[in-house]
Short mmCIF file of C-alpha atoms in Angstrom, two decimals:
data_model
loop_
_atom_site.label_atom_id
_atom_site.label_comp_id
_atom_site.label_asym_id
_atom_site.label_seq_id
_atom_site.Cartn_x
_atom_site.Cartn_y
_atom_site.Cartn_z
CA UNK A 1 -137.55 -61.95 185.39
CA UNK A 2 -136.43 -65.69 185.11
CA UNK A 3 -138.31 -68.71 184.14
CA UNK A 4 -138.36 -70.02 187.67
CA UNK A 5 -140.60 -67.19 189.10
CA UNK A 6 -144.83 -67.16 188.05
CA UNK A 7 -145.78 -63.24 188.16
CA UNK A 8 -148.91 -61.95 188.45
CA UNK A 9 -151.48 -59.35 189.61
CA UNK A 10 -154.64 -59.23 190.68
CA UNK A 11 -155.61 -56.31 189.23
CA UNK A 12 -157.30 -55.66 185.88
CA UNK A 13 -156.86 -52.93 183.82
CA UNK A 14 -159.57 -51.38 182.06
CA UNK A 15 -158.12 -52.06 178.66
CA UNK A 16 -157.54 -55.71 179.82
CA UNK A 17 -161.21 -56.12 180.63
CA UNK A 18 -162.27 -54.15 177.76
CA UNK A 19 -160.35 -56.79 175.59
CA UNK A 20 -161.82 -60.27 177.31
CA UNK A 21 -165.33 -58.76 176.84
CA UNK A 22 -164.73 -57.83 173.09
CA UNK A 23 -163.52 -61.43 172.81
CA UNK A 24 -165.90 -63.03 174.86
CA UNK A 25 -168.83 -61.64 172.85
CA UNK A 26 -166.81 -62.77 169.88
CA UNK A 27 -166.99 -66.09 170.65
CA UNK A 28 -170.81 -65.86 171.93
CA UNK A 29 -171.63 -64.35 167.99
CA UNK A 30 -168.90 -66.33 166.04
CA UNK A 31 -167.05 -69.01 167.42
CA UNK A 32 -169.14 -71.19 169.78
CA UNK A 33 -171.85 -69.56 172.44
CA UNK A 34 -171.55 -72.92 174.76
CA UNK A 35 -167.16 -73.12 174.60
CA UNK A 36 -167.62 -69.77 175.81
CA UNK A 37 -170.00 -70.01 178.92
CA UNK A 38 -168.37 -72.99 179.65
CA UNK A 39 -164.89 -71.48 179.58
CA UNK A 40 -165.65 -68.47 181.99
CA UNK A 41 -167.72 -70.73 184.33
CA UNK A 42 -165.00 -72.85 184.32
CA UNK A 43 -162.36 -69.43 185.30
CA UNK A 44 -160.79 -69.53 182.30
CA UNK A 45 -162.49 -66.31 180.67
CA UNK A 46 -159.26 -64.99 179.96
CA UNK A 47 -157.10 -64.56 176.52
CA UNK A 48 -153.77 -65.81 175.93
CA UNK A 49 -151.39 -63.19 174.76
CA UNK A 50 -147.97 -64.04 174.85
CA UNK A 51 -145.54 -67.14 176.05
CA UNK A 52 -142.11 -68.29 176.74
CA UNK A 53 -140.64 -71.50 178.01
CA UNK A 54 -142.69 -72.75 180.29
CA UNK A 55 -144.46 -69.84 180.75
CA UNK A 56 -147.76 -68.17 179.48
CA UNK A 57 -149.17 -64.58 179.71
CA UNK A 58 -152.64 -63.62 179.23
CA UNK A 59 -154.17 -60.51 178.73
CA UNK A 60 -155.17 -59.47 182.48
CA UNK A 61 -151.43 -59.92 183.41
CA UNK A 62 -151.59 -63.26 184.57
CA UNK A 63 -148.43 -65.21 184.64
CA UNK A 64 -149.20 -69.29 184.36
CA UNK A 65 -146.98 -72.05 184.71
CA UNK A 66 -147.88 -74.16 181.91
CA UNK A 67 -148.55 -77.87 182.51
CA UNK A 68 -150.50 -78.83 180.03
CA UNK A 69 -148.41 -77.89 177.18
CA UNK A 70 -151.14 -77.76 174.55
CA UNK A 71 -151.78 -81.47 175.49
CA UNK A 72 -148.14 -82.59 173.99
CA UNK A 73 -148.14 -79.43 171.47
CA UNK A 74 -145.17 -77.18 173.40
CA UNK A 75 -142.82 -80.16 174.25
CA UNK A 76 -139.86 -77.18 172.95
CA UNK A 77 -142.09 -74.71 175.79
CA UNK A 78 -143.53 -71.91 173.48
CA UNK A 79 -141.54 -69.80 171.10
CA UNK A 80 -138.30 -71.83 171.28
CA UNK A 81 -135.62 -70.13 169.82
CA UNK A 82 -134.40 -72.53 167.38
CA UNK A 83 -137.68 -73.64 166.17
CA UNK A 84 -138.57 -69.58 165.53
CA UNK A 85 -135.54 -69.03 164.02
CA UNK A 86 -136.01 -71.68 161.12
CA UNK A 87 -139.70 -70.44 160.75
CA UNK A 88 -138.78 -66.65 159.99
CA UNK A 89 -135.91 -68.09 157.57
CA UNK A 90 -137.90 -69.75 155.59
CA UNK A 91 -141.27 -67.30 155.95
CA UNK A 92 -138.85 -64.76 153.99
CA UNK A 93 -138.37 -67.00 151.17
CA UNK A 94 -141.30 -69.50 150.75
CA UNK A 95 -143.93 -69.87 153.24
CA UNK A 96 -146.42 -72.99 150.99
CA UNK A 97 -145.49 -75.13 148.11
CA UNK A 98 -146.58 -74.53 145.19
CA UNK A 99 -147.20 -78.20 144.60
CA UNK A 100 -145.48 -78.05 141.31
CA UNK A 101 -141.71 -78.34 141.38
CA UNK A 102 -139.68 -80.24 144.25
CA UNK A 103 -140.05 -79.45 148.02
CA UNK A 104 -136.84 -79.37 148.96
CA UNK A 105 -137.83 -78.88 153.25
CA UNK A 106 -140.20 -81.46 152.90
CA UNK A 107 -137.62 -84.14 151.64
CA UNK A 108 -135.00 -83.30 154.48
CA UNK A 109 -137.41 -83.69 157.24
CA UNK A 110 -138.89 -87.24 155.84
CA UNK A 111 -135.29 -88.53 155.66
CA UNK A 112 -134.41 -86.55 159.69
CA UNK A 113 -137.37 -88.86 160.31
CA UNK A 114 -136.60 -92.01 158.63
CA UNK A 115 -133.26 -91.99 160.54
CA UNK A 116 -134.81 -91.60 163.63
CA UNK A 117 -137.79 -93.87 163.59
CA UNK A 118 -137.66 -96.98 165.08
CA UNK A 119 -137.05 -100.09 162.69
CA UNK A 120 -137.48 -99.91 159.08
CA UNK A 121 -140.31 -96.91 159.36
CA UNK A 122 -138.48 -95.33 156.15
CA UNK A 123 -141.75 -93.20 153.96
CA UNK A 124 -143.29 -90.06 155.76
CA UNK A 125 -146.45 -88.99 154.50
CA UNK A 126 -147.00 -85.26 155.55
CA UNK A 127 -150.46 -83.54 156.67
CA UNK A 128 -151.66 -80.94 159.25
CA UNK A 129 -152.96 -82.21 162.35
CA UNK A 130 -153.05 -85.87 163.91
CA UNK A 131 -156.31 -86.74 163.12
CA UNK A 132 -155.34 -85.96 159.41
CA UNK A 133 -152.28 -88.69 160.14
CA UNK A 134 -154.67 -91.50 161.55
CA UNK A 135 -156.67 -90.74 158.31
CA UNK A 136 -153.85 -91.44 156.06
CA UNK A 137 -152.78 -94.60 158.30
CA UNK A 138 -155.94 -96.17 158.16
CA UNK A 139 -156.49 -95.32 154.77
CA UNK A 140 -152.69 -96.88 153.81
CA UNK A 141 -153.55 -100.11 156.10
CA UNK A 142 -156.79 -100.86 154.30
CA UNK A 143 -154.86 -100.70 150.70
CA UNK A 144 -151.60 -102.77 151.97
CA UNK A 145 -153.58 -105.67 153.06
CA UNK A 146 -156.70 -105.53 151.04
CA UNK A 147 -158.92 -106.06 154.10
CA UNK A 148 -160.99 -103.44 155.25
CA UNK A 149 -161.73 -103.81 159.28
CA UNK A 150 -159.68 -102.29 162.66
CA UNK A 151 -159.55 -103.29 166.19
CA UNK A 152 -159.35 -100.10 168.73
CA UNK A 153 -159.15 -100.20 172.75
CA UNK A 154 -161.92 -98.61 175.17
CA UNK A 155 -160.86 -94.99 175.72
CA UNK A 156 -158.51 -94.52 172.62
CA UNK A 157 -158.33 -91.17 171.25
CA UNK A 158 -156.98 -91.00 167.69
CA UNK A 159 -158.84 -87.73 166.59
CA UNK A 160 -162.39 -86.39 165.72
CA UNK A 161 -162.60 -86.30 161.70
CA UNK A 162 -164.36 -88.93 160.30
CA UNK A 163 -162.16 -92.15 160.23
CA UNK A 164 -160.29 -91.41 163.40
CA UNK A 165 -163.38 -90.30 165.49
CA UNK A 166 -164.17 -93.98 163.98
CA UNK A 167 -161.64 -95.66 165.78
CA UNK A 168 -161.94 -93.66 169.38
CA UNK A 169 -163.07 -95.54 171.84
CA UNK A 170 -165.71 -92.91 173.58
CA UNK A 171 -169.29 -93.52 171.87
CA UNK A 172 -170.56 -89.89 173.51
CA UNK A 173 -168.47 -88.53 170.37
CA UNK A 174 -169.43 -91.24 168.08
CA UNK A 175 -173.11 -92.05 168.37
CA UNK A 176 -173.92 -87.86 167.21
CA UNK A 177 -172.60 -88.84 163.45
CA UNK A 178 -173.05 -92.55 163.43
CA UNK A 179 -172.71 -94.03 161.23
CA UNK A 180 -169.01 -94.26 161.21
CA UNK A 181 -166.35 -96.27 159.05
CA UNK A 182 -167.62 -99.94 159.51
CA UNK A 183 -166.04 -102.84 160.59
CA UNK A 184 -164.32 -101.21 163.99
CA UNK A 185 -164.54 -103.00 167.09
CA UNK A 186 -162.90 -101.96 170.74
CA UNK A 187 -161.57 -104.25 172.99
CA UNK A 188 -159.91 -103.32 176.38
CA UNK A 189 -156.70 -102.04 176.63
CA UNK A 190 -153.13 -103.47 178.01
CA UNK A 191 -155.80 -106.86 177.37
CA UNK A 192 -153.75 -109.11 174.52
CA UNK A 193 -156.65 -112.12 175.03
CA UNK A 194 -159.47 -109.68 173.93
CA UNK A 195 -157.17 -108.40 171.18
CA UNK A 196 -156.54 -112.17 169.65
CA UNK A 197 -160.05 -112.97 169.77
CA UNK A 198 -161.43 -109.56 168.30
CA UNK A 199 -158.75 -110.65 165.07
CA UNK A 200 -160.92 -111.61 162.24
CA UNK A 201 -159.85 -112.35 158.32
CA UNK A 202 -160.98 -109.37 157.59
CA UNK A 203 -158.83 -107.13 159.99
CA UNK A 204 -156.60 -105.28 158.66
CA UNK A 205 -154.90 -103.44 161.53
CA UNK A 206 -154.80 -102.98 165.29
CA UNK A 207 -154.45 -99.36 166.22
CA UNK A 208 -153.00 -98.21 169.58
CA UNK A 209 -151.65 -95.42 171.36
CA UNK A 210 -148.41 -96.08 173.38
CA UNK A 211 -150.23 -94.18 176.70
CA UNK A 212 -153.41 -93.48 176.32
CA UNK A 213 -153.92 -89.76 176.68
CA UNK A 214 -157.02 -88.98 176.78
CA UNK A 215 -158.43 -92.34 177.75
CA UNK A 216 -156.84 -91.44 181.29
CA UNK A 217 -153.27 -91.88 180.75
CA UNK A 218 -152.60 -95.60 180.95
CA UNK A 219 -149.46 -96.88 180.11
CA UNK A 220 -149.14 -100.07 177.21
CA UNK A 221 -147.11 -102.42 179.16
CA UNK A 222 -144.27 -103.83 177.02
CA UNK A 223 -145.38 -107.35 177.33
CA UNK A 224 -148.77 -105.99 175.61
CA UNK A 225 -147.10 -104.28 172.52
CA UNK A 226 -144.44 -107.01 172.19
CA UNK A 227 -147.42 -109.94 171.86
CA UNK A 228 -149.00 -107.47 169.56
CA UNK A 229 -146.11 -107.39 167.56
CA UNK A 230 -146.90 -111.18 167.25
CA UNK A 231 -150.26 -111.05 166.72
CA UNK A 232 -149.68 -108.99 163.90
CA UNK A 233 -147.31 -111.10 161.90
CA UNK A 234 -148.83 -114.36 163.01
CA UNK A 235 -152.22 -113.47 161.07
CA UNK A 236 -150.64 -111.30 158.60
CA UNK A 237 -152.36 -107.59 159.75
CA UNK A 238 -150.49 -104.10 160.33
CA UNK A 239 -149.91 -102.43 163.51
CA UNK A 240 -150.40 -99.09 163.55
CA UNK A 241 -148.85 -96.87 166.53
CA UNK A 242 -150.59 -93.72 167.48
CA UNK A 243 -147.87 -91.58 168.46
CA UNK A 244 -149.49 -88.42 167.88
CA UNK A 245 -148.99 -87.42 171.76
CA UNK A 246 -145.62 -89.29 172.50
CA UNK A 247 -143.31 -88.72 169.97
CA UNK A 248 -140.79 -86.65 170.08
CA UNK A 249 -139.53 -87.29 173.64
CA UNK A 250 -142.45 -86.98 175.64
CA UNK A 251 -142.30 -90.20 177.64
CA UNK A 252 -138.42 -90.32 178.19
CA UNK A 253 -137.46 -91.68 175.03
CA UNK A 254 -137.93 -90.18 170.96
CA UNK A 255 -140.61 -92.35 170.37
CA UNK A 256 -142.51 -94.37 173.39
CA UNK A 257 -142.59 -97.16 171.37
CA UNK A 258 -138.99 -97.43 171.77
CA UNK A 259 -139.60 -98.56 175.47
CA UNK A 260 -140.92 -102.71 174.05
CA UNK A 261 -138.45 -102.39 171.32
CA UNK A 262 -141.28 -103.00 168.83
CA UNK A 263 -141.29 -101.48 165.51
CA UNK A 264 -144.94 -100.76 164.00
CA UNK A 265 -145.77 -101.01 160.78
CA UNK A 266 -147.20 -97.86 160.34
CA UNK A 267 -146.55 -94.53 162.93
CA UNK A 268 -148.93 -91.24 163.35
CA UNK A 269 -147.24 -88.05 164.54
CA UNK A 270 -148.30 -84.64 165.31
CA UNK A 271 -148.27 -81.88 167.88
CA UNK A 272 -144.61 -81.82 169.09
CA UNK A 273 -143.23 -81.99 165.96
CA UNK A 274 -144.04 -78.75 164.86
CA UNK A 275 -142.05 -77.45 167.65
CA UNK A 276 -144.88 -75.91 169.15
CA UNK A 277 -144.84 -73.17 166.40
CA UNK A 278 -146.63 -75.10 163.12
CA UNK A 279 -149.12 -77.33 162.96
CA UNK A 280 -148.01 -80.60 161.23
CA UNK A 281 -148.66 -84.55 160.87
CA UNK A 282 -146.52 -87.52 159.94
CA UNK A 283 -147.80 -90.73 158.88
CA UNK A 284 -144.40 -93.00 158.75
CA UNK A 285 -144.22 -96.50 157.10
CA UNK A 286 -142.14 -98.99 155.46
CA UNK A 287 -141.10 -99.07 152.10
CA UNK A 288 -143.11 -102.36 151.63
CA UNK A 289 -146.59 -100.57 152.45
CA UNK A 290 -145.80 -97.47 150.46
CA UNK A 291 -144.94 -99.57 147.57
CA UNK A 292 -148.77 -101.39 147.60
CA UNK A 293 -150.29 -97.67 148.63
CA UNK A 294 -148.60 -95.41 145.92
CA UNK A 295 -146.69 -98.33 143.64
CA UNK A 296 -149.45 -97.30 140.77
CA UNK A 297 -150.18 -93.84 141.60
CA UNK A 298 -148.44 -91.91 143.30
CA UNK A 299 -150.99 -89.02 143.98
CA UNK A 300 -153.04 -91.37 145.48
CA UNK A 301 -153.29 -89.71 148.71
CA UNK A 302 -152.62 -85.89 148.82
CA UNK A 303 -153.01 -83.08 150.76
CA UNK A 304 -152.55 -78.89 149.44
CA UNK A 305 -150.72 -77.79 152.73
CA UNK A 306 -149.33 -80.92 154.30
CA UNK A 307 -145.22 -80.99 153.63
CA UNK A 308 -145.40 -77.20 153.30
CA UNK A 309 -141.72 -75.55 153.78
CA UNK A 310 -142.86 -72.89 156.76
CA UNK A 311 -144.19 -76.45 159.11
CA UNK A 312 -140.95 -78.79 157.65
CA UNK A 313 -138.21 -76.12 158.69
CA UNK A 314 -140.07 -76.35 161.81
CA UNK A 315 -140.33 -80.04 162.55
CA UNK A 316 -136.42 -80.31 161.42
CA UNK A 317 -135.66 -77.56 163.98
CA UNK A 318 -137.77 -79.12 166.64
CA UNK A 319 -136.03 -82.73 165.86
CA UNK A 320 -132.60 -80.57 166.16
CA UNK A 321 -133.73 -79.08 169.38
CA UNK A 322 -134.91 -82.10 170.89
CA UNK A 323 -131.51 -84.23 170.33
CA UNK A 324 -129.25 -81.60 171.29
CA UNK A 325 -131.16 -80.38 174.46
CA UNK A 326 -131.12 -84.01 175.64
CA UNK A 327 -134.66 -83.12 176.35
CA UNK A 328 -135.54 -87.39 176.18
CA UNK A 329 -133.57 -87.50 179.62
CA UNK A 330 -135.43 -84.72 180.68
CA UNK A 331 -138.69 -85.57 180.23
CA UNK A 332 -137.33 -89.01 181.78
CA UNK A 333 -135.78 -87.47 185.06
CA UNK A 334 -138.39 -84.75 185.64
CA UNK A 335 -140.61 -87.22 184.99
CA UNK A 336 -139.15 -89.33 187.76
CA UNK A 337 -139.55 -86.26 190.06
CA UNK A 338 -143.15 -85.32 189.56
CA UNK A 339 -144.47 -89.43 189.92
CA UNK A 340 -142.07 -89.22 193.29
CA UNK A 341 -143.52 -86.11 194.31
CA UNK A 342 -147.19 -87.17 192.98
CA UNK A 343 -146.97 -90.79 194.88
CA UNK A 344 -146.09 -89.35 198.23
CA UNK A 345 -149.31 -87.31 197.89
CA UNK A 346 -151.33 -90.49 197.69
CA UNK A 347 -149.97 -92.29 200.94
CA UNK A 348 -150.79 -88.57 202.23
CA UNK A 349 -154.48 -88.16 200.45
CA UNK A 350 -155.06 -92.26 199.87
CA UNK A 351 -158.93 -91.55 199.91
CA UNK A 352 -158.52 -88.45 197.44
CA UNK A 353 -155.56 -89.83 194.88
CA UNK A 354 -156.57 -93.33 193.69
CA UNK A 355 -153.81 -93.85 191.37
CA UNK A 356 -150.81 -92.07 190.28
CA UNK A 357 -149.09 -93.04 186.72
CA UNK A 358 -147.22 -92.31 183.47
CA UNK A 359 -144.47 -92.46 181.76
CA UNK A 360 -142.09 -89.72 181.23
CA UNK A 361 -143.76 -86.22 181.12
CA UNK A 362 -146.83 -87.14 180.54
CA UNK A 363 -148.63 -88.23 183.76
CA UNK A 364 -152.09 -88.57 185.10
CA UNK A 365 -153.77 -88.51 188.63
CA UNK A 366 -157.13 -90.29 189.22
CA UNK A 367 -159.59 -89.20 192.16
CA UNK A 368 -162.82 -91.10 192.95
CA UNK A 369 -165.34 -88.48 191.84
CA UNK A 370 -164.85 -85.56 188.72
CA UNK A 371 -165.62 -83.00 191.31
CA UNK A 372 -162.01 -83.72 192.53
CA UNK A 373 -160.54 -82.91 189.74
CA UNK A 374 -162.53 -80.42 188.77
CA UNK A 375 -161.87 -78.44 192.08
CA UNK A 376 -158.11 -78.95 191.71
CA UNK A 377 -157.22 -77.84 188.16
CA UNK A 378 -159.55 -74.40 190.21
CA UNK A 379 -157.32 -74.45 193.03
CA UNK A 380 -154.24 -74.84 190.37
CA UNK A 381 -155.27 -71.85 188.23
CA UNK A 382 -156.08 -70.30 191.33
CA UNK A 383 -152.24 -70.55 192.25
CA UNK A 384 -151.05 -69.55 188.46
CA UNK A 385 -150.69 -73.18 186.81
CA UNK A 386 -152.56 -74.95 184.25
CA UNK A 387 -153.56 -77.91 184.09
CA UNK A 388 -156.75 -80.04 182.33
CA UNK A 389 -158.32 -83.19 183.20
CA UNK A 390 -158.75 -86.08 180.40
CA UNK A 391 -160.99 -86.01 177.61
CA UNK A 392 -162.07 -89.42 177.85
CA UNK A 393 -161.91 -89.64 181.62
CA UNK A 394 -162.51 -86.95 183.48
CA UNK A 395 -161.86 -88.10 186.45
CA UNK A 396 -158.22 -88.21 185.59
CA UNK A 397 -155.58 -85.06 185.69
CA UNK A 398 -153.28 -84.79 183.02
CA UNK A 399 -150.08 -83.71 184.13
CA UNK A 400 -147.76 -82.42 180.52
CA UNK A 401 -145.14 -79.75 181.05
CA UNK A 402 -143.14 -78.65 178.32
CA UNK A 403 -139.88 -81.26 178.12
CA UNK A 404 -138.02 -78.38 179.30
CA UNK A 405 -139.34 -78.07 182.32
CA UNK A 406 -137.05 -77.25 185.68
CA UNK A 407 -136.29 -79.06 188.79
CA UNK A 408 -137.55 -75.85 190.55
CA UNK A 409 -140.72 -75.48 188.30
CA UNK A 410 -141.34 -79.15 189.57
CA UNK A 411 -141.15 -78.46 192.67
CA UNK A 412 -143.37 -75.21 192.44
CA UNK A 413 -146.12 -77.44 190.50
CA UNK A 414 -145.91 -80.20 193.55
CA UNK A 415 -146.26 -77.74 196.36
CA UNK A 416 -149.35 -76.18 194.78
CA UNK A 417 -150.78 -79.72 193.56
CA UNK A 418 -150.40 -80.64 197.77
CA UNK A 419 -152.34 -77.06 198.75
CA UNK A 420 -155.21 -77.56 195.58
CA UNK A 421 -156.11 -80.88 197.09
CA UNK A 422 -156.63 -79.64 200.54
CA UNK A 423 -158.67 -77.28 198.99
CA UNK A 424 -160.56 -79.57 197.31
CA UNK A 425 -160.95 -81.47 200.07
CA UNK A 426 -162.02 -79.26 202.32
CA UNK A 427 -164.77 -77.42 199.64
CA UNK A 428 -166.58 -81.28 198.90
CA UNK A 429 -166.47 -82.30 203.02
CA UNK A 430 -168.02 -78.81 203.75
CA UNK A 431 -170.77 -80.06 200.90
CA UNK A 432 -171.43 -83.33 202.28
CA UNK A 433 -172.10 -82.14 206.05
#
């Protein structure tokens, strides 16, 4: 079998259905009663059992062409060689730190990082999710400048613990545990006026994702981040970038801030860089901020897993990987191919596709109602691919392939996306007469 082809059946074995019950009723009794309704209403009441590439198996001997990539997770595709590889070496000699003596995995994959960030982004903080790395960077901001307040866009999406569910812009997860961290307002986004008059003495830092992900996946123009690279040193406050989704190639380049040549103060990373086999953050900042932040204590900020060997040999495999797959022109010319293919669908559907756009791999498609997307990711399972609309907008299909994605598997995606639409189409006009 190669990775161009999507196998399947439509039969179920037994044993296979046997298995998604026993699951199924596990979540119902353990994990979450609603996630699980919702997920077989939704024709997902399946379980994921193996994957490869671009490619994921389930139990019921589905074959899927993955597109949503764990939502920026499987940038490597799942179980990359290279990134496995590392993992196993260093399982068999020392999975977790024992906080005590020097980490030695840890310290090569901060300085891999320092010489790859943009700027003077030299310190690299360590944790285990993104959220966990907006915690640390708004935590770091508030000590560097003294001031305690943040400015966020509408539709943001920075995480859901407590200080980064305080800076996404979506109140329906918000206003259940309000109140949040104080002092956070939200202006709109790609809008530099709003963001100079939301700037009080007390700010300490503007917070922004380079596309928003799940705020619908809008692009920040580079005239926006360059004037916020002004803002920021004209009235002395940090800029943090939320890279958490776009690092590590994802939008053509290592980091998408690297497209307005602007160099942030402070930088959140996540997903990708674990190579799609360990979970891991990064918080990245200069050497002036880390001085103020851990100058007189250095165990200011800690964290018992984060910088653990088994999730550093991964991200310095995954950096490895990345680089010499020249998967950054990857995501850059498949990229170019699916917004081709994508935009030639609008002048074709013009009432159905309102807008097409993105940047690199990561692309989204906005229809006039939620039923239109909902009916499409259907008619795209339906055909063996997987895709997921926008958390914040879901109106919006999210369109994130693995950067080593094919020309073919492009192609395979586009020809389905055409025949999912029609479907959709046709199901909502058959509605409305």
């Amino acid at each position: 079998m190669t990775a161009e082809l999507i196998e399947t059946t439509d039969e179920i074995s037994p044993e296979a259905e046997a298995r998604i019950e026993y699951v199924y009723d596990l979540y119902r009794e353990s994990v979450n009663p609603g996630l699980a309704k919702l997920m077989m209403f939704a024709g997902f009441g399946d379980i994921e059992d193996s994957g490869e590439g671009c490619l994921l198996r389930t139990a019921s001997g589905k074959e899927y062409l993955d597109f949503v990539g764990g939502f920026g997770v499987f940038s490597l595709g799942h179980r990359h060689p290279k990134v496995v590889a590392a993992v196993h070496r260093q399982l068999d000699r020392l999975p977790l730190s024992t906080r005590t003596f020097f980490n030695q995995q840890m310290a090569e994959l901060s300085q891999r990082l320092a010489e790859i960030a943009p700027g003077d982004l030299q310190y690299t903080f360590f944790s285990n999710s993104g959220a966990e790395a907006v915690e640390a960077a708004l935590k770091f901001a508030r000590i560097a400048t003294g001031k305690t307040d943040f400015i966020s866009t509408n539709g943001a999406f920075h995480g859901k613990t407590f200080g980064a569910l305080s800076v996404t812009g979506r109140e329906k997860y918000r206003k259940p545990v309000e109140p949040l961290v104080p002092g956070v307002v939200f202006v709109p986004f790609n809008d530099l006026n709003a963001m100079e008059n939301a700037v009080t003495e007390k700010t300490a830092a503007i917070i922004i994702e380079m596309v928003q992900g799940e705020g619908g996946i809008y692009v920040a123009s580079e005239e926006y981040m360059q004037g916020l690279r002004r803002l920021c040193d004209d009235r002395g406050i940090l800029l943090i970038v939320d890279e958490v989704q776009t690092g590590m190639g994802r939008t053509g380049r290592m980091f998408g801030v690297e497209h307005s040549g602007v160099v942030p103060d402070i930088m959140t990373l996540a997903k990708a860089l674990g190579g799609g086999v360990m979970p891991i953050g990064a918080t990245l900042a200069t050497s002036a901020i880390w001085d103020k932040v851990f100058g007189e204590n250095p165990l200011l900020h800690t964290s018992t897993f984060g910088g653990n060997p088994l999730a550093c040999a991964a991200g310095i495999a995954a950096i490895e990987a990345t680089l010499d797959e020249n998967l950054c022109q990857n995501a850059e010319e498949r990229g170019e191919q699916l917004l081709t293919g994508l935009r030639q669908l609008q002048t074709q559907f013009p009432n159905i596709i309102k807008e097409v756009r993105g940047q690199g791999l990561i692309i989204g498609l906005e229809f006039p109602m939620q039923e239109y997307a909902e009916l499409t990711i259907n008619g795209l399972a339906g055909a063996n691919i997987i895709a997921a609309y926008t958390l914040n907008n879901p109106k919006v299909i999210r369109i994130e392939p693995p950067l080593i994605v094919t020309k073919a598997q492009c192609e395979t995606f586009l020809k389905a996306f055409e025949e999912a639409i029609q479907m959709a189409h046709t199901m909502l006009s058959d509605l409305e007469v």
